[in-house]
Amino acid sequence: GVCPIDLTRRESFLERVPHEVFAELRRTAPVFRHEGSGGGFWGLTRHADIRAVSRDVETFSSATQGVFYEPQGALAGSLLT
């Protein structure tokens, strides 16, 4: 796939946030299909795209399946709430 790490695995983020992976995805594949162990999903890496999708609930929805987890490791203190 396009993404060099499995975004569905908690281990991908325990030691640190892989900022260089996200920077590369923003440059080369800002919207990509991620096929992980629990099924696939669309990944967005640019702020403008995330904002547009988040505001268009008629077109885009995670109502039937979404990714939810408790931040741990390097992510625990880095997420905005």
PDB file of C-alpha atoms in Angstrom:
ATOM      1  CA  GLY A   1       0.000   0.000   0.000  1.00  0.00           C
ATOM      2  CA  VAL A   2       0.830   3.679  -0.056  1.00  0.00           C
ATOM      3  CA  CYS A   3       1.257   3.965   3.716  1.00  0.00           C
ATOM      4  CA  PRO A   4       4.498   2.403   5.024  1.00  0.00           C
ATOM      5  CA  ILE A   5       3.048   1.677   8.491  1.00  0.00           C
ATOM      6  CA  ASP A   6      -0.132  -0.008   9.681  1.00  0.00           C
ATOM      7  CA  LEU A   7      -2.226   2.826  11.112  1.00  0.00           C
ATOM      8  CA  THR A   8      -4.528   0.325  12.818  1.00  0.00           C
ATOM      9  CA  ARG A   9      -1.762  -1.044  15.040  1.00  0.00           C
ATOM     10  CA  ARG A  10      -1.226   0.728  18.349  1.00  0.00           C
ATOM     11  CA  GLU A  11       2.429  -0.343  18.220  1.00  0.00           C
ATOM     12  CA  SER A  12       2.976   2.014  15.272  1.00  0.00           C
ATOM     13  CA  PHE A  13       2.609   4.943  17.699  1.00  0.00           C
ATOM     14  CA  LEU A  14       3.815   3.722  21.096  1.00  0.00           C
ATOM     15  CA  GLU A  15       7.389   5.001  20.949  1.00  0.00           C
ATOM     16  CA  ARG A  16       6.704   8.195  19.004  1.00  0.00           C
ATOM     17  CA  VAL A  17       4.442   9.820  16.465  1.00  0.00           C
ATOM     18  CA  PRO A  18       5.879   9.064  12.990  1.00  0.00           C
ATOM     19  CA  HIS A  19       5.759  12.673  11.757  1.00  0.00           C
ATOM     20  CA  GLU A  20       7.990  11.899   8.758  1.00  0.00           C
ATOM     21  CA  VAL A  21       5.488   9.294   7.512  1.00  0.00           C
ATOM     22  CA  PHE A  22       2.633  11.804   7.642  1.00  0.00           C
ATOM     23  CA  ALA A  23       4.766  14.493   5.969  1.00  0.00           C
ATOM     24  CA  GLU A  24       5.536  12.102   3.097  1.00  0.00           C
ATOM     25  CA  LEU A  25       1.864  11.125   2.776  1.00  0.00           C
ATOM     26  CA  ARG A  26       0.846  14.802   2.642  1.00  0.00           C
ATOM     27  CA  ARG A  27       3.301  15.271  -0.244  1.00  0.00           C
ATOM     28  CA  THR A  28       2.650  12.084  -2.228  1.00  0.00           C
ATOM     29  CA  ALA A  29      -0.762  10.685  -1.249  1.00  0.00           C
ATOM     30  CA  PRO A  30      -2.862  13.222   0.701  1.00  0.00           C
ATOM     31  CA  VAL A  31      -5.935  10.975   0.312  1.00  0.00           C
ATOM     32  CA  PHE A  32      -5.262   7.238   0.281  1.00  0.00           C
ATOM     33  CA  ARG A  33      -6.900   3.900   0.925  1.00  0.00           C
ATOM     34  CA  HIS A  34      -5.348   2.113   3.918  1.00  0.00           C
ATOM     35  CA  GLU A  35      -5.849  -1.633   4.049  1.00  0.00           C
ATOM     36  CA  GLY A  36      -5.236  -2.715   7.632  1.00  0.00           C
ATOM     37  CA  SER A  37      -5.751  -5.852   9.660  1.00  0.00           C
ATOM     38  CA  GLY A  38      -9.306  -4.846  10.620  1.00  0.00           C
ATOM     39  CA  GLY A  39     -10.429  -3.814   7.150  1.00  0.00           C
ATOM     40  CA  GLY A  40      -9.768  -0.758   5.058  1.00  0.00           C
ATOM     41  CA  PHE A  41     -10.467   2.925   5.427  1.00  0.00           C
ATOM     42  CA  TRP A  42      -9.685   6.193   3.701  1.00  0.00           C
ATOM     43  CA  GLY A  43      -6.859   8.227   5.185  1.00  0.00           C
ATOM     44  CA  LEU A  44      -6.603  11.995   4.850  1.00  0.00           C
ATOM     45  CA  THR A  45      -3.428  13.830   5.814  1.00  0.00           C
ATOM     46  CA  ARG A  46      -3.974  17.470   4.839  1.00  0.00           C
ATOM     47  CA  HIS A  47      -5.792  19.875   7.141  1.00  0.00           C
ATOM     48  CA  ALA A  48      -7.961  21.386   4.394  1.00  0.00           C
ATOM     49  CA  ASP A  49      -9.150  17.939   3.273  1.00  0.00           C
ATOM     50  CA  ILE A  50      -9.898  16.813   6.830  1.00  0.00           C
ATOM     51  CA  ARG A  51     -11.797  20.024   7.499  1.00  0.00           C
ATOM     52  CA  ALA A  52     -13.868  19.702   4.299  1.00  0.00           C
ATOM     53  CA  VAL A  53     -14.748  16.061   4.966  1.00  0.00           C
ATOM     54  CA  SER A  54     -15.567  16.735   8.629  1.00  0.00           C
ATOM     55  CA  ARG A  55     -18.058  19.423   7.622  1.00  0.00           C
ATOM     56  CA  ASP A  56     -19.805  17.372   4.915  1.00  0.00           C
ATOM     57  CA  VAL A  57     -21.703  14.755   6.918  1.00  0.00           C
ATOM     58  CA  GLU A  58     -24.123  14.079   4.066  1.00  0.00           C
ATOM     59  CA  THR A  59     -21.322  12.729   1.859  1.00  0.00           C
ATOM     60  CA  PHE A  60     -18.818  11.395   4.398  1.00  0.00           C
ATOM     61  CA  SER A  61     -19.708   9.351   7.467  1.00  0.00           C
ATOM     62  CA  SER A  62     -18.138   6.854   9.841  1.00  0.00           C
ATOM     63  CA  ALA A  63     -21.555   5.916  11.263  1.00  0.00           C
ATOM     64  CA  THR A  64     -21.309   2.284  10.167  1.00  0.00           C
ATOM     65  CA  GLN A  65     -17.630   1.824  10.975  1.00  0.00           C
ATOM     66  CA  GLY A  66     -15.098   4.138  12.539  1.00  0.00           C
ATOM     67  CA  VAL A  67     -11.743   4.070  14.266  1.00  0.00           C
ATOM     68  CA  PHE A  68     -11.855   4.864  17.963  1.00  0.00           C
ATOM     69  CA  TYR A  69      -9.113   4.214  20.507  1.00  0.00           C
ATOM     70  CA  GLU A  70      -7.636   5.467  23.744  1.00  0.00           C
ATOM     71  CA  PRO A  71      -4.377   7.372  23.118  1.00  0.00           C
ATOM     72  CA  GLN A  72      -1.348   5.716  24.697  1.00  0.00           C
ATOM     73  CA  GLY A  73       2.405   6.107  24.566  1.00  0.00           C
ATOM     74  CA  ALA A  74       3.663   9.023  22.467  1.00  0.00           C
ATOM     75  CA  LEU A  75       0.100  10.019  21.524  1.00  0.00           C
ATOM     76  CA  ALA A  76      -1.236  10.290  25.077  1.00  0.00           C
ATOM     77  CA  GLY A  77      -0.253  13.910  25.576  1.00  0.00           C
ATOM     78  CA  SER A  78      -0.203  15.092  21.991  1.00  0.00           C
ATOM     79  CA  LEU A  79      -3.845  15.095  20.922  1.00  0.00           C
ATOM     80  CA  LEU A  80      -5.976  18.202  21.050  1.00  0.00           C
ATOM     81  CA  THR A  81      -9.258  17.704  22.857  1.00  0.00           C
TER      82      THR A  81
END
